[in-house]
mmCIF file of C-alpha atoms in Angstrom:
data_model
loop_
_atom_site.group_PDB
_atom_site.id
_atom_site.type_symbol
_atom_site.label_atom_id
_atom_site.label_comp_id
_atom_site.label_asym_id
_atom_site.label_seq_id
_atom_site.Cartn_x
_atom_site.Cartn_y
_atom_site.Cartn_z
ATOM 1 C CA UNK X 1 -10.768 -7.485 -5.221
ATOM 2 C CA UNK X 2 -12.212 -8.581 -1.923
ATOM 3 C CA UNK X 3 -15.867 -8.086 -2.845
ATOM 4 C CA UNK X 4 -16.582 -11.019 -5.154
ATOM 5 C CA UNK X 5 -15.824 -14.709 -5.149
ATOM 6 C CA UNK X 6 -12.126 -15.293 -4.426
ATOM 7 C CA UNK X 7 -11.734 -17.738 -7.311
ATOM 8 C CA UNK X 8 -13.176 -15.100 -9.655
ATOM 9 C CA UNK X 9 -10.792 -12.479 -8.225
ATOM 10 C CA UNK X 10 -7.812 -14.743 -8.863
ATOM 11 C CA UNK X 11 -9.028 -15.561 -12.363
ATOM 12 C CA UNK X 12 -9.363 -11.834 -13.173
ATOM 13 C CA UNK X 13 -5.824 -11.138 -11.954
ATOM 14 C CA UNK X 14 -4.532 -14.133 -13.938
ATOM 15 C CA UNK X 15 -6.224 -12.793 -17.076
ATOM 16 C CA UNK X 16 -4.769 -9.325 -16.485
ATOM 17 C CA UNK X 17 -1.293 -10.790 -16.001
ATOM 18 C CA UNK X 18 -1.662 -12.855 -19.183
ATOM 19 C CA UNK X 19 -2.649 -9.753 -21.150
ATOM 20 C CA UNK X 20 -0.085 -7.266 -19.818
ATOM 21 C CA UNK X 21 2.887 -9.612 -19.458
ATOM 22 C CA UNK X 22 5.512 -9.706 -16.722
ATOM 23 C CA UNK X 23 6.960 -6.237 -17.372
ATOM 24 C CA UNK X 24 3.895 -4.485 -15.897
ATOM 25 C CA UNK X 25 3.608 -4.315 -12.103
ATOM 26 C CA UNK X 26 0.286 -5.296 -10.597
ATOM 27 C CA UNK X 27 -0.814 -4.018 -7.205
ATOM 28 C CA UNK X 28 -3.941 -5.347 -5.534
ATOM 29 C CA UNK X 29 -6.229 -3.485 -3.148
ATOM 30 C CA UNK X 30 -8.433 -6.020 -1.403
ATOM 31 C CA UNK X 31 -10.528 -3.236 0.153
ATOM 32 C CA UNK X 32 -10.548 -4.941 3.578
ATOM 33 C CA UNK X 33 -12.678 -7.640 1.966
ATOM 34 C CA UNK X 34 -10.989 -10.851 3.060
ATOM 35 C CA UNK X 35 -10.983 -12.816 6.269
ATOM 36 C CA UNK X 36 -7.462 -13.640 7.460
ATOM 37 C CA UNK X 37 -7.475 -17.271 6.230
ATOM 38 C CA UNK X 38 -8.951 -16.227 2.881
ATOM 39 C CA UNK X 39 -6.298 -13.519 2.473
ATOM 40 C CA UNK X 40 -3.478 -15.973 3.139
ATOM 41 C CA UNK X 41 -4.992 -18.618 0.855
ATOM 42 C CA UNK X 42 -5.671 -16.095 -1.949
ATOM 43 C CA UNK X 43 -2.257 -14.451 -1.877
ATOM 44 C CA UNK X 44 -0.463 -17.808 -1.697
ATOM 45 C CA UNK X 45 -2.510 -19.049 -4.660
ATOM 46 C CA UNK X 46 -1.479 -15.992 -6.694
ATOM 47 C CA UNK X 47 2.133 -16.621 -5.685
ATOM 48 C CA UNK X 48 1.845 -20.295 -6.703
ATOM 49 C CA UNK X 49 0.418 -19.229 -10.078
ATOM 50 C CA UNK X 50 3.416 -16.946 -10.612
ATOM 51 C CA UNK X 51 1.237 -13.841 -10.991
ATOM 52 C CA UNK X 52 4.072 -11.667 -9.661
ATOM 53 C CA UNK X 53 1.962 -9.284 -7.579
ATOM 54 C CA UNK X 54 3.984 -6.259 -6.433
ATOM 55 C CA UNK X 55 1.960 -5.717 -3.250
ATOM 56 C CA UNK X 56 -1.425 -6.307 -1.649
ATOM 57 C CA UNK X 57 -3.079 -3.384 0.095
ATOM 58 C CA UNK X 58 -5.730 -3.683 2.815
ATOM 59 C CA UNK X 59 -6.233 -7.469 2.776
ATOM 60 C CA UNK X 60 -8.211 -7.531 6.066
ATOM 61 C CA UNK X 61 -10.296 -5.144 8.170
ATOM 62 C CA UNK X 62 -8.402 -2.012 9.207
ATOM 63 C CA UNK X 63 -8.797 -2.617 12.939
ATOM 64 C CA UNK X 64 -7.522 -6.214 12.704
ATOM 65 C CA UNK X 65 -3.813 -5.545 13.257
ATOM 66 C CA UNK X 66 -3.186 -9.094 14.477
ATOM 67 C CA UNK X 67 -4.865 -10.465 11.339
ATOM 68 C CA UNK X 68 -2.774 -8.122 9.196
ATOM 69 C CA UNK X 69 0.353 -9.462 10.907
ATOM 70 C CA UNK X 70 -0.782 -13.055 10.320
ATOM 71 C CA UNK X 71 -1.185 -12.359 6.603
ATOM 72 C CA UNK X 72 2.139 -10.495 6.384
ATOM 73 C CA UNK X 73 3.978 -13.334 8.119
ATOM 74 C CA UNK X 74 2.342 -16.053 6.011
ATOM 75 C CA UNK X 75 3.027 -14.762 2.483
ATOM 76 C CA UNK X 76 5.970 -13.622 0.370
ATOM 77 C CA UNK X 77 4.084 -10.802 -1.383
ATOM 78 C CA UNK X 78 4.564 -7.453 0.398
ATOM 79 C CA UNK X 79 1.519 -6.334 2.395
ATOM 80 C CA UNK X 80 0.605 -2.663 2.679
ATOM 81 C CA UNK X 81 -1.246 -1.104 5.606
ATOM 82 C CA UNK X 82 -3.561 1.706 4.586
ATOM 83 C CA UNK X 83 -6.696 2.395 6.646
ATOM 84 C CA UNK X 84 -4.885 0.832 9.616
ATOM 85 C CA UNK X 85 -2.600 3.875 9.766
ATOM 86 C CA UNK X 86 -4.131 7.334 10.081
ATOM 87 C CA UNK X 87 -2.051 8.568 13.006
ATOM 88 C CA UNK X 88 1.540 8.325 14.233
ATOM 89 C CA UNK X 89 0.322 6.162 17.143
ATOM 90 C CA UNK X 90 -1.353 3.724 14.726
ATOM 91 C CA UNK X 91 1.772 3.665 12.567
ATOM 92 C CA UNK X 92 3.884 2.850 15.600
ATOM 93 C CA UNK X 93 1.537 0.034 16.619
ATOM 94 C CA UNK X 94 1.491 -1.556 13.140
ATOM 95 C CA UNK X 95 5.258 -1.234 12.801
ATOM 96 C CA UNK X 96 6.053 -2.410 16.339
ATOM 97 C CA UNK X 97 4.088 -5.583 15.655
ATOM 98 C CA UNK X 98 5.680 -5.872 12.183
ATOM 99 C CA UNK X 99 2.137 -6.238 10.874
ATOM 100 C CA UNK X 100 2.860 -4.814 7.398
ATOM 101 C CA UNK X 101 5.747 -4.535 4.951
ATOM 102 C CA UNK X 102 4.715 -1.097 3.656
ATOM 103 C CA UNK X 103 2.555 1.832 4.731
ATOM 104 C CA UNK X 104 0.342 4.020 2.591
ATOM 105 C CA UNK X 105 0.209 7.540 4.033
ATOM 106 C CA UNK X 106 -2.903 9.443 3.013
ATOM 107 C CA UNK X 107 -2.239 13.093 3.701
ATOM 108 C CA UNK X 108 -5.800 14.187 4.404
ATOM 109 C CA UNK X 109 -6.659 11.214 6.591
ATOM 110 C CA UNK X 110 -3.422 11.405 8.566
ATOM 111 C CA UNK X 111 -3.981 15.034 9.531
ATOM 112 C CA UNK X 112 -1.889 16.800 6.896
ATOM 113 C CA UNK X 113 1.750 17.055 5.937
ATOM 114 C CA UNK X 114 3.109 17.478 9.484
ATOM 115 C CA UNK X 115 1.501 14.254 10.789
ATOM 116 C CA UNK X 116 2.369 12.448 7.565
ATOM 117 C CA UNK X 117 6.018 13.373 8.081
ATOM 118 C CA UNK X 118 5.899 11.948 11.596
ATOM 119 C CA UNK X 119 4.419 8.696 10.275
ATOM 120 C CA UNK X 120 7.086 8.650 7.588
ATOM 121 C CA UNK X 121 9.897 9.132 10.124
ATOM 122 C CA UNK X 122 8.510 6.386 12.368
ATOM 123 C CA UNK X 123 8.366 4.027 9.395
ATOM 124 C CA UNK X 124 11.919 4.934 8.438
ATOM 125 C CA UNK X 125 13.110 4.007 11.936
ATOM 126 C CA UNK X 126 11.568 0.570 11.416
ATOM 127 C CA UNK X 127 13.086 0.303 7.934
ATOM 128 C CA UNK X 128 9.677 0.306 6.254
ATOM 129 C CA UNK X 129 8.904 2.110 2.981
ATOM 130 C CA UNK X 130 5.959 4.442 2.688
ATOM 131 C CA UNK X 131 3.790 5.283 -0.262
ATOM 132 C CA UNK X 132 2.091 8.659 -0.353
ATOM 133 C CA UNK X 133 -1.528 8.376 -1.390
ATOM 134 C CA UNK X 134 -4.404 10.744 -1.746
ATOM 135 C CA UNK X 135 -8.140 10.658 -1.766
ATOM 136 C CA UNK X 136 -9.146 10.829 -5.432
ATOM 137 C CA UNK X 137 -12.129 13.025 -4.616
ATOM 138 C CA UNK X 138 -9.866 15.783 -3.284
ATOM 139 C CA UNK X 139 -8.715 17.813 -6.298
ATOM 140 C CA UNK X 140 -5.644 19.310 -4.634
ATOM 141 C CA UNK X 141 -4.472 16.056 -3.041
ATOM 142 C CA UNK X 142 -2.079 15.197 -5.866
ATOM 143 C CA UNK X 143 -0.295 18.527 -5.507
ATOM 144 C CA UNK X 144 0.105 17.977 -1.764
ATOM 145 C CA UNK X 145 1.351 14.434 -2.346
ATOM 146 C CA UNK X 146 3.831 15.630 -4.937
ATOM 147 C CA UNK X 147 5.051 18.363 -2.642
ATOM 148 C CA UNK X 148 5.345 15.989 0.314
ATOM 149 C CA UNK X 149 7.108 13.316 -1.755
ATOM 150 C CA UNK X 150 9.476 15.860 -3.276
ATOM 151 C CA UNK X 151 10.286 17.454 0.079
ATOM 152 C CA UNK X 152 10.971 14.100 1.675
ATOM 153 C CA UNK X 153 13.429 13.144 -1.056
ATOM 154 C CA UNK X 154 15.121 16.565 -0.900
ATOM 155 C CA UNK X 155 15.671 16.737 2.841
ATOM 156 C CA UNK X 156 15.492 13.200 4.045
ATOM 157 C CA UNK X 157 16.287 10.560 1.423
ATOM 158 C CA UNK X 158 13.613 7.913 1.527
ATOM 159 C CA UNK X 159 12.130 5.747 -1.160
ATOM 160 C CA UNK X 160 8.511 6.756 -1.552
ATOM 161 C CA UNK X 161 6.147 4.931 -3.881
ATOM 162 C CA UNK X 162 3.476 6.487 -6.028
ATOM 163 C CA UNK X 163 1.583 5.593 -9.156
ATOM 164 C CA UNK X 164 3.375 5.939 -12.482
ATOM 165 C CA UNK X 165 0.873 8.644 -13.480
ATOM 166 C CA UNK X 166 1.499 10.680 -10.319
ATOM 167 C CA UNK X 167 5.260 10.093 -10.501
ATOM 168 C CA UNK X 168 5.390 11.552 -13.999
ATOM 169 C CA UNK X 169 3.410 14.616 -12.882
ATOM 170 C CA UNK X 170 5.746 15.118 -9.908
ATOM 171 C CA UNK X 171 8.857 14.742 -12.067
ATOM 172 C CA UNK X 172 7.535 17.413 -14.447
ATOM 173 C CA UNK X 173 7.293 19.714 -11.414
ATOM 174 C CA UNK X 174 10.874 18.939 -10.438
ATOM 175 C CA UNK X 175 10.065 16.659 -7.502
ATOM 176 C CA UNK X 176 12.197 13.590 -6.848
ATOM 177 C CA UNK X 177 10.027 10.483 -6.546
#
């Protein structure tokens, strides 16, 4: 998403939805590829088509917090901030402006578990859910994410999101996700 023609992107998502049915959740990562107006138009079109998108991640450039807020305010589909939030200060800014519905915390990019916990606590104060993500090229990232997610649930109940694959791995290790 976000790199090709928008009509083609929508058609691909429509075809995926047709093939997998309504019981499968679809998340979209636009890879910062849309301009604000295009993001709003694209997401609204998918809503109008009944594609039932669970969330859209990174619809606009990471530094465009005002654009992110415009998209979030203009659509029903939850919008997730990702590259916009690497530090507690960035999390506070995004959340203060109510520029996103969800935050993806990437442990390595946020400075490790300690900083990720701070971001998580800030988000909780704003009533915003966080998803714990990792960089796929870091082989130990999943273990850190599982540990972080499990610890958060144990000591500070909070609904964290993760992929079904990661969630199953964490559950096998005894983590609550």
